[in-house]
XYZ file of C-alpha atoms in Angstrom:
310
model
C 30.902 -10.692 4.873
C 31.642 -8.268 7.376
C 34.138 -5.513 6.552
C 36.141 -5.938 9.581
C 36.431 -9.816 9.070
C 37.024 -9.374 5.387
C 39.927 -6.882 6.142
C 41.573 -9.431 8.488
C 41.417 -12.250 5.912
C 42.904 -10.094 3.324
C 45.910 -9.280 5.762
C 46.108 -12.921 6.679
C 46.584 -13.894 3.002
C 49.203 -11.304 2.598
C 51.211 -12.593 5.490
C 50.859 -16.117 3.986
C 52.133 -14.746 0.663
C 55.071 -12.795 2.152
C 56.112 -15.495 4.600
C 55.430 -18.728 2.674
C 55.103 -17.539 -1.162
C 51.347 -18.154 -1.579
C 50.179 -16.622 -4.782
C 46.959 -16.584 -7.097
C 45.295 -18.736 -7.977
C 45.256 -20.300 -4.733
C 45.275 -24.144 -4.770
C 42.423 -25.351 -2.366
C 41.914 -28.843 -1.251
C 38.338 -29.412 -0.591
C 36.947 -32.594 1.165
C 33.701 -34.251 0.710
C 32.214 -33.095 4.057
C 32.493 -29.480 2.992
C 30.656 -30.161 -0.338
C 27.738 -31.612 1.632
C 27.598 -28.775 4.145
C 27.555 -26.004 1.670
C 24.985 -27.757 -0.442
C 22.736 -28.270 2.777
C 23.071 -24.502 3.603
C 22.596 -23.639 -0.127
C 25.829 -21.724 -0.262
C 27.987 -20.889 -3.346
C 31.073 -22.851 -2.410
C 33.523 -21.482 -5.087
C 32.318 -17.971 -4.787
C 32.719 -17.916 -1.049
C 36.068 -19.125 -1.211
C 37.058 -16.467 -3.550
C 35.603 -13.848 -1.310
C 37.338 -15.197 1.704
C 40.599 -15.588 0.180
C 40.549 -12.425 -1.713
C 41.788 -13.754 -4.927
C 41.364 -16.347 -7.821
C 41.084 -19.953 -6.669
C 41.816 -23.257 -8.057
C 39.536 -25.812 -6.398
C 40.879 -29.452 -6.155
C 39.616 -32.459 -4.786
C 41.312 -35.997 -4.097
C 40.307 -39.364 -5.567
C 39.173 -40.533 -2.098
C 36.888 -37.624 -1.560
C 34.876 -38.331 -4.671
C 34.739 -42.011 -3.841
C 33.162 -40.756 -0.444
C 30.515 -38.955 -2.392
C 29.616 -42.043 -4.452
C 29.117 -44.116 -1.182
C 26.886 -41.636 0.754
C 23.693 -43.375 2.212
C 21.387 -40.762 0.486
C 19.084 -41.047 -2.504
C 20.767 -40.869 -5.891
C 18.941 -37.631 -6.899
C 20.620 -35.826 -3.835
C 24.009 -37.399 -4.679
C 24.041 -36.360 -8.361
C 24.336 -32.494 -7.699
C 27.295 -33.140 -5.357
C 29.075 -35.472 -7.655
C 28.547 -33.137 -10.627
C 30.196 -30.382 -8.383
C 33.011 -32.394 -7.485
C 33.757 -33.532 -11.069
C 33.992 -29.653 -11.947
C 37.071 -29.246 -9.908
C 40.520 -30.354 -10.647
C 41.431 -33.932 -9.792
C 44.260 -34.147 -7.257
C 45.838 -37.761 -7.579
C 46.460 -39.182 -4.350
C 47.339 -42.757 -5.721
C 44.830 -44.313 -3.570
C 42.338 -45.320 -6.241
C 44.046 -48.837 -6.483
C 42.726 -49.724 -3.068
C 39.423 -51.449 -2.541
C 38.094 -48.835 -0.079
C 38.996 -45.296 -0.051
C 41.018 -43.870 2.906
C 39.724 -41.576 5.432
C 39.939 -37.901 4.860
C 42.674 -37.558 7.360
C 44.900 -39.963 5.787
C 44.369 -38.930 2.333
C 44.809 -35.193 2.865
C 47.796 -35.730 5.239
C 49.552 -37.891 2.528
C 48.892 -34.975 -0.141
C 49.826 -32.001 2.069
C 52.842 -33.437 3.807
C 54.077 -36.775 2.217
C 57.483 -36.601 3.622
C 56.331 -35.915 7.135
C 58.425 -32.742 7.265
C 55.680 -30.505 8.845
C 55.948 -28.108 5.836
C 53.325 -27.275 3.335
C 55.460 -27.756 0.405
C 53.032 -27.192 -2.451
C 51.203 -24.346 -0.615
C 47.907 -25.697 -0.292
C 44.735 -24.160 1.268
C 42.612 -26.689 3.020
C 38.869 -26.360 3.086
C 37.406 -29.028 5.407
C 34.753 -29.669 7.979
C 36.447 -32.416 9.946
C 38.137 -31.324 13.267
C 40.807 -34.074 12.980
C 41.945 -32.790 9.514
C 42.156 -29.186 10.896
C 43.982 -30.438 14.031
C 46.612 -32.072 11.586
C 46.904 -29.077 9.425
C 47.747 -26.742 12.470
C 50.776 -28.741 13.023
C 51.938 -28.379 9.531
C 53.606 -24.758 8.998
C 51.924 -22.513 6.528
C 48.550 -24.166 5.903
C 45.494 -21.675 5.866
C 42.386 -23.412 7.006
C 38.723 -22.584 5.905
C 35.642 -24.165 7.130
C 31.792 -23.425 7.414
C 29.979 -22.685 10.575
C 26.287 -21.916 10.609
C 26.339 -20.909 6.816
C 29.205 -18.652 7.446
C 32.578 -19.349 5.896
C 35.485 -18.737 8.298
C 39.122 -18.736 7.844
C 41.179 -19.614 10.881
C 43.954 -17.464 12.302
C 47.577 -18.544 12.089
C 48.634 -21.691 14.052
C 51.381 -21.205 16.636
C 53.920 -23.060 14.337
C 53.132 -20.846 11.526
C 53.533 -17.564 13.756
C 56.881 -18.991 14.952
C 58.158 -19.200 11.269
C 56.782 -15.773 10.403
C 58.381 -14.077 13.519
C 61.776 -15.833 12.698
C 61.764 -14.499 9.114
C 60.819 -11.106 10.430
C 63.749 -11.051 12.913
C 66.079 -12.329 10.122
C 64.923 -9.574 7.864
C 65.573 -7.005 10.573
C 68.945 -8.255 11.373
C 69.899 -8.275 7.644
C 68.711 -4.506 7.503
C 71.036 -3.689 10.404
C 74.120 -5.166 8.823
C 73.441 -3.375 5.660
C 72.828 0.018 7.220
C 75.737 2.476 6.645
C 77.264 3.414 10.092
C 78.595 6.952 9.037
C 77.301 9.861 7.176
C 77.808 10.134 3.415
C 80.192 13.224 3.842
C 82.461 11.124 6.268
C 82.525 8.325 3.692
C 83.689 10.536 1.057
C 86.534 11.902 3.016
C 87.685 8.369 3.923
C 87.677 7.312 0.325
C 89.742 10.395 -0.541
C 92.188 9.504 2.213
C 92.459 5.883 0.961
C 91.174 4.491 4.352
C 88.548 2.152 2.783
C 89.700 -1.375 2.264
C 86.951 -3.098 0.282
C 88.795 -6.519 0.215
C 88.729 -7.047 3.854
C 85.457 -5.536 4.668
C 83.761 -8.570 5.627
C 86.697 -10.312 7.439
C 87.480 -7.240 9.523
C 84.025 -6.234 10.467
C 84.421 -5.644 14.097
C 88.056 -4.408 14.207
C 87.230 -2.065 11.172
C 84.242 -0.624 13.174
C 86.519 0.146 16.241
C 89.173 1.837 13.991
C 86.636 3.965 12.366
C 85.373 5.159 15.794
C 88.884 6.056 16.961
C 89.514 8.004 13.653
C 86.258 9.776 14.166
C 87.077 10.980 17.757
C 90.893 11.841 16.933
C 90.025 13.861 13.838
C 90.443 17.686 14.573
C 87.898 19.763 12.688
C 88.937 23.394 11.741
C 86.791 26.078 10.717
C 84.206 25.344 8.251
C 84.524 26.837 4.776
C 81.795 29.490 3.716
C 78.963 28.516 1.667
C 80.083 28.707 -1.986
C 76.737 30.301 -3.008
C 76.949 33.393 -0.652
C 80.646 34.028 -1.666
C 81.037 36.721 -4.281
C 82.797 35.505 -7.367
C 86.037 37.059 -8.654
C 85.871 39.057 -11.862
C 87.444 37.257 -14.719
C 89.834 39.479 -16.608
C 88.783 39.987 -20.182
C 91.007 39.038 -22.981
C 92.066 41.262 -25.927
C 93.272 44.869 -26.251
C 91.702 45.687 -22.741
C 94.248 43.559 -20.884
C 97.125 46.109 -21.262
C 96.064 49.703 -21.154
C 92.550 49.686 -21.787
C 92.114 53.356 -21.704
C 95.050 53.820 -24.251
C 93.490 51.120 -26.560
C 90.268 53.046 -26.351
C 91.910 56.409 -27.223
C 93.475 54.800 -30.197
C 90.075 54.569 -31.865
C 89.650 58.343 -31.682
C 90.581 60.613 -34.574
C 93.477 62.865 -33.873
C 91.492 66.148 -34.258
C 88.876 65.084 -31.943
C 91.518 63.717 -29.463
C 93.192 67.265 -29.425
C 89.941 68.921 -28.663
C 89.112 66.449 -25.717
C 92.632 66.895 -24.266
C 92.155 70.704 -24.261
C 88.878 70.571 -22.632
C 90.160 68.218 -20.025
C 93.080 70.478 -19.211
C 90.820 73.612 -18.983
C 88.406 71.790 -16.600
C 91.037 70.478 -14.542
C 90.706 71.882 -10.953
C 94.251 71.021 -10.214
C 95.486 73.538 -12.838
C 94.459 76.574 -10.432
C 92.762 78.408 -13.390
C 89.047 79.307 -13.220
C 86.709 77.295 -15.352
C 86.075 79.365 -18.540
C 82.702 80.432 -19.687
C 80.821 78.957 -22.450
C 83.087 78.412 -25.422
C 81.928 80.417 -28.389
C 81.330 78.650 -31.630
C 83.534 80.081 -34.412
C 81.583 80.697 -37.714
C 83.262 79.543 -40.796
C 82.402 81.224 -43.950
C 82.545 79.606 -47.276
C 85.469 80.837 -49.506
C 83.380 82.166 -52.311
C 81.233 84.488 -50.159
C 84.365 85.662 -48.286
C 86.047 86.927 -51.420
C 82.896 88.790 -52.725
C 82.718 90.565 -49.271
C 86.382 91.741 -49.381
C 85.791 93.228 -53.010
C 82.651 95.125 -51.802
C 84.458 96.624 -49.015
C 87.571 97.622 -51.220
C 85.166 99.510 -53.519
C 83.511 101.480 -50.660
C 86.841 102.320 -49.272
C 86.662 100.395 -46.054
C 89.832 98.734 -44.817
C 89.513 94.943 -44.864
C 90.043 93.140 -41.522
């Protein structure tokens, strides 16, 4: 199968699935003439149907089609393979077995596909038939995929006009439903209206047109002021710390210093203060402190030598 044609068939079955609900395994009604032609062309009937429909299949045959195979005017050796293939398929009861002669393919398949004459494929059948009359009838029924064989090539027909009309109608309905459900305002404006209490959900569907006009008038009459700055670009205010630093942080810090060290620091601050008018003193000399024992010994030595003690 050509790649382009295979892609078209896949898209076609996807359209049938979205519009009419076709799903795997696809139920395929096969007539007796399709079985004869595929056997004459030496084709794999079931494999070809799976490749054309791009999915698993459930082949079905009516009781009348099997009776047509039994009454073929060919030797029995040629009929046996055809009958054996037909028996391997699922039997679709058409309730015509009580008749003395089987009905034609058109009458039998029309009673199975559309028993109530409503022009709808209620059971979602795919029809594989070689008779033109059967395919002409199936084109008048909405949602019937058609498959036939031409020169040993299995072909699926494009959608009929009645089927295309149903598909386009469903697409228009979905488009209208999408327009009805689409929000008419931005999210920010909706939040503002909810905060102001203007959203009346109880009468939303009843006053659709009137509510739309009121929203447009409110939007036009709303006066917008200057926008607030970006909160991410604004410098955050410093939070006041709790504890002893709230009242007199410097005083609470001085309370932790010992009295002797505090007096020395105060003196140094006063001496280095430029507002006091005094020149800054030089480097303060460090006073040397002698141990009490050595100082008394030194005074005794100086008294023996006759030197005055300082």
